[in-house]
Amino acid sequence: MFNFLRPRQPVRASGPAIPPGMRVYAIGDVHGRLDLLDRLLDAIANDDATRESTEVRLIFLGDLIDRGPQSREVIDRVLALKDNDIDVAVLRGNHEEVFQLVLDGDEEALRFFNRIGGRETILSYGIDAEFFACAELPELQAALIENVPARHIQLLRECEDMVEIGDYLFVHAGIRPGTALDQQRTADLRWIRGGFLDFEGSHPRMIVHGHTPSAEIEWRSNRIGVDTGAYESGVLSAIGIEGAERWALSTALETV
């Protein structure tokens, strides 16, 4: 069964803050795990209900898709949130980047997509597993393009590369240290690891990111890593931020 946890992580009373009158929940890499996303959204709703009423924004840190079995359904859920007038931002992860290239007709991107968990995304759009195994790339690509709804393509095109709120910057992978925020390369924002994860100096903002999985949320002096490897670990995590306070929420899969 699933438990909702508020880990005993440090709750900040000073330091980086977002403007008053709002609460932000940043959600780590979902990777096709609709089961975990629904439970985390319930946990977020329950958490929000215990706090004073204010403007709430959900930020998905990218990599909604691939690896897990329900990528299409995850995108449907995000669209449903938007349809219910919930303030939702979706960052473009490296997996969304590659998927968009595939849908734009890039055959080499499809070859790469299949190596990084894209098979599960393709199957979630109704492509038969036997057809996937036997089809030539152009045939597979044409079938996929035909099966992806226009609203999904629109959501992918509208993904953002960064969201800045107060003293926080939300990105998928990270930033290049020493480079001004308005000069960051999209390749770094979506793919960076080396040079960012091990950097111990200060950044212009507190960086909240996904992309690199860890066993638990990483609370560092200059960054917060929220990817807890949901597709494999069964743990999808988020952080909440209000003023200078921040806290963690996650789903944990118990084995009996």
XYZ file of C-alpha atoms in Angstrom:
256
model
C 0.000 0.000 0.000
C 0.988 3.623 -0.313
C 1.794 5.954 2.544
C 2.079 9.721 2.312
C 5.127 10.941 4.133
C 6.291 14.314 5.374
C 9.963 13.429 5.979
C 11.755 15.143 8.825
C 13.637 17.444 6.508
C 14.782 20.862 7.677
C 12.011 23.448 7.568
C 13.516 26.828 6.819
C 12.416 29.907 8.712
C 14.927 32.149 6.925
C 16.880 32.164 3.693
C 15.433 31.912 0.162
C 11.768 32.842 -0.049
C 8.912 33.289 -2.470
C 6.642 36.351 -2.384
C 3.802 36.433 0.144
C 0.344 35.364 -0.921
C 1.327 32.179 -2.721
C 2.293 28.559 -2.143
C 4.305 26.464 -4.609
C 4.504 22.697 -4.940
C 7.321 21.433 -7.188
C 6.899 17.830 -8.360
C 9.811 15.614 -9.373
C 10.188 13.382 -12.433
C 6.995 11.323 -12.867
C 8.244 9.128 -15.737
C 4.917 7.578 -16.640
C 3.872 6.573 -13.110
C 0.270 7.763 -13.026
C -0.380 5.671 -9.929
C 2.213 7.617 -7.975
C 1.212 10.968 -9.439
C -2.411 10.562 -8.392
C -1.373 9.682 -4.864
C 1.051 12.568 -4.661
C -1.594 14.976 -5.948
C -3.911 13.704 -3.201
C -1.161 14.277 -0.648
C -0.595 17.791 -1.966
C -4.325 18.539 -1.797
C -4.460 17.266 1.783
C -1.394 19.293 2.734
C -2.796 22.418 1.109
C -6.083 21.973 2.987
C -4.267 22.125 6.340
C -2.766 25.522 5.520
C -4.217 28.994 5.151
C -5.979 29.668 1.868
C -3.707 31.313 -0.691
C -2.785 31.201 -4.369
C -1.298 27.792 -5.225
C 0.944 26.897 -8.136
C 2.021 23.411 -9.206
C 5.327 23.100 -11.038
C 6.192 19.841 -12.771
C 9.976 19.685 -13.045
C 9.922 17.760 -16.341
C 10.188 14.157 -17.516
C 6.507 13.390 -17.233
C 7.018 10.602 -19.740
C 9.023 7.448 -20.566
C 10.064 4.378 -18.565
C 6.822 4.003 -16.623
C 3.747 2.454 -18.275
C 1.309 5.395 -18.405
C 2.921 8.393 -20.072
C -0.178 9.250 -22.092
C -2.339 9.082 -18.979
C 0.092 11.289 -17.045
C -0.191 13.983 -19.708
C -3.975 13.597 -19.626
C -3.888 14.154 -15.864
C -1.817 17.328 -16.213
C -4.238 18.623 -18.841
C -7.144 17.825 -16.506
C -5.513 19.938 -13.802
C -5.265 22.826 -16.248
C -8.883 22.313 -17.306
C -9.884 22.665 -13.637
C -8.264 26.116 -13.521
C -5.342 24.952 -11.400
C -2.225 27.045 -11.973
C 0.172 24.516 -13.501
C 3.611 25.013 -15.054
C 5.358 22.167 -16.871
C 9.101 22.330 -17.418
C 10.637 20.729 -20.480
C 12.783 17.778 -19.478
C 15.245 16.010 -21.717
C 12.663 13.273 -22.336
C 10.074 15.814 -23.508
C 12.731 17.337 -25.740
C 13.409 14.023 -27.464
C 9.712 13.139 -27.710
C 9.028 16.475 -29.399
C 11.775 15.780 -31.937
C 10.211 12.382 -32.629
C 6.813 13.972 -33.225
C 8.456 16.512 -35.532
C 9.639 13.626 -37.713
C 13.250 13.171 -36.588
C 13.998 9.487 -37.207
C 17.325 9.497 -35.348
C 15.541 10.985 -32.348
C 13.134 8.023 -32.432
C 16.053 5.613 -32.402
C 17.457 7.394 -29.328
C 13.987 7.698 -27.758
C 13.629 3.926 -27.810
C 16.879 3.575 -25.874
C 15.879 5.933 -23.045
C 12.481 4.521 -22.131
C 10.432 5.750 -25.078
C 9.069 2.279 -25.798
C 6.753 2.561 -22.803
C 5.549 5.969 -23.973
C 4.865 4.642 -27.466
C 2.896 1.679 -26.114
C 0.872 4.006 -23.872
C -0.418 5.709 -27.036
C -2.018 2.484 -28.213
C 0.793 1.116 -30.368
C 0.732 -2.676 -30.229
C 3.823 -4.271 -28.662
C 4.210 -6.724 -31.543
C 3.958 -3.907 -34.074
C 6.553 -1.951 -32.084
C 8.929 -4.912 -32.205
C 8.521 -5.569 -35.935
C 7.899 -2.189 -37.566
C 10.542 -0.223 -39.416
C 11.328 3.132 -37.838
C 9.459 5.268 -40.417
C 6.363 3.082 -40.050
C 6.524 3.210 -36.250
C 7.037 6.963 -36.270
C 4.072 7.566 -38.566
C 1.813 5.441 -36.366
C 2.927 7.267 -33.228
C 2.428 10.707 -34.744
C -1.075 9.693 -35.790
C -1.918 8.467 -32.282
C -0.707 11.442 -30.212
C -3.586 13.885 -29.558
C -3.187 17.480 -30.662
C -3.576 18.694 -27.070
C -0.605 16.575 -26.015
C 1.525 18.069 -28.772
C 0.422 21.543 -27.716
C 1.347 20.867 -24.088
C 4.794 19.651 -25.157
C 5.327 22.776 -27.255
C 4.243 25.025 -24.384
C 6.628 23.517 -21.817
C 8.894 26.085 -20.178
C 12.641 25.850 -19.639
C 12.693 27.735 -16.345
C 10.322 29.334 -13.880
C 11.593 32.021 -11.526
C 9.620 32.818 -8.369
C 11.173 35.036 -5.731
C 14.546 33.639 -4.679
C 13.907 30.295 -6.412
C 14.610 29.093 -9.936
C 12.864 25.924 -11.097
C 14.532 24.007 -13.940
C 14.607 20.402 -15.083
C 18.289 19.475 -14.849
C 20.185 22.464 -13.470
C 22.164 25.455 -14.664
C 25.702 26.138 -15.784
C 27.493 27.775 -12.811
C 28.934 31.185 -13.575
C 26.619 31.814 -16.534
C 23.929 34.477 -16.215
C 20.419 33.070 -16.046
C 19.381 34.775 -19.273
C 22.426 33.265 -21.016
C 21.845 29.648 -20.013
C 21.869 27.077 -22.817
C 18.749 24.962 -23.171
C 20.984 21.881 -23.393
C 22.224 22.588 -19.868
C 18.781 23.380 -18.479
C 17.514 20.001 -19.736
C 20.565 17.733 -19.534
C 23.319 19.028 -17.227
C 24.796 16.918 -14.443
C 28.565 17.325 -14.310
C 29.632 20.823 -13.328
C 26.310 21.515 -11.633
C 25.669 18.745 -9.131
C 29.133 18.972 -7.594
C 29.281 22.788 -7.598
C 29.345 24.103 -4.030
C 29.336 27.833 -4.682
C 26.324 30.105 -4.771
C 23.882 30.564 -7.641
C 21.818 33.678 -8.390
C 18.777 31.765 -7.096
C 18.119 28.607 -5.108
C 17.844 25.972 -7.841
C 15.018 23.420 -7.633
C 15.500 20.616 -10.140
C 14.835 17.021 -11.109
C 16.662 14.915 -13.738
C 19.209 13.205 -11.487
C 17.596 10.586 -9.241
C 18.592 10.108 -5.619
C 17.237 7.948 -2.806
C 15.628 10.972 -1.158
C 15.222 14.677 -1.771
C 18.609 16.396 -1.804
C 18.683 19.549 0.320
C 21.857 21.451 -0.538
C 22.916 24.987 0.238
C 22.535 26.014 -3.411
C 20.076 23.499 -4.890
C 17.248 21.088 -4.069
C 17.038 17.867 -6.083
C 13.508 16.455 -6.159
C 13.886 13.409 -8.456
C 13.641 10.275 -6.319
C 13.565 7.812 -9.230
C 9.808 7.242 -9.162
C 9.593 4.870 -12.124
C 11.916 2.402 -10.390
C 11.796 3.226 -6.675
C 8.056 3.698 -6.282
C 8.743 7.041 -4.594
C 7.547 10.232 -6.263
C 8.448 13.376 -4.347
C 7.552 17.036 -4.194
C 8.527 20.034 -2.140
C 6.238 22.757 -0.869
C 7.380 26.348 -0.491
C 5.629 29.238 1.206
C 7.489 32.365 2.199
C 10.817 31.156 3.607
C 9.392 27.798 4.702
C 9.840 24.630 2.679
C 8.870 21.031 3.301
C 8.761 17.654 1.570
C 5.999 15.294 0.499
C 6.368 11.905 -1.145
C 4.675 8.610 -1.875
C 6.381 5.526 -0.493
C 5.560 2.032 -1.666
C 5.406 -0.395 1.248
C 6.209 -4.027 0.674
C 4.402 -6.499 2.898
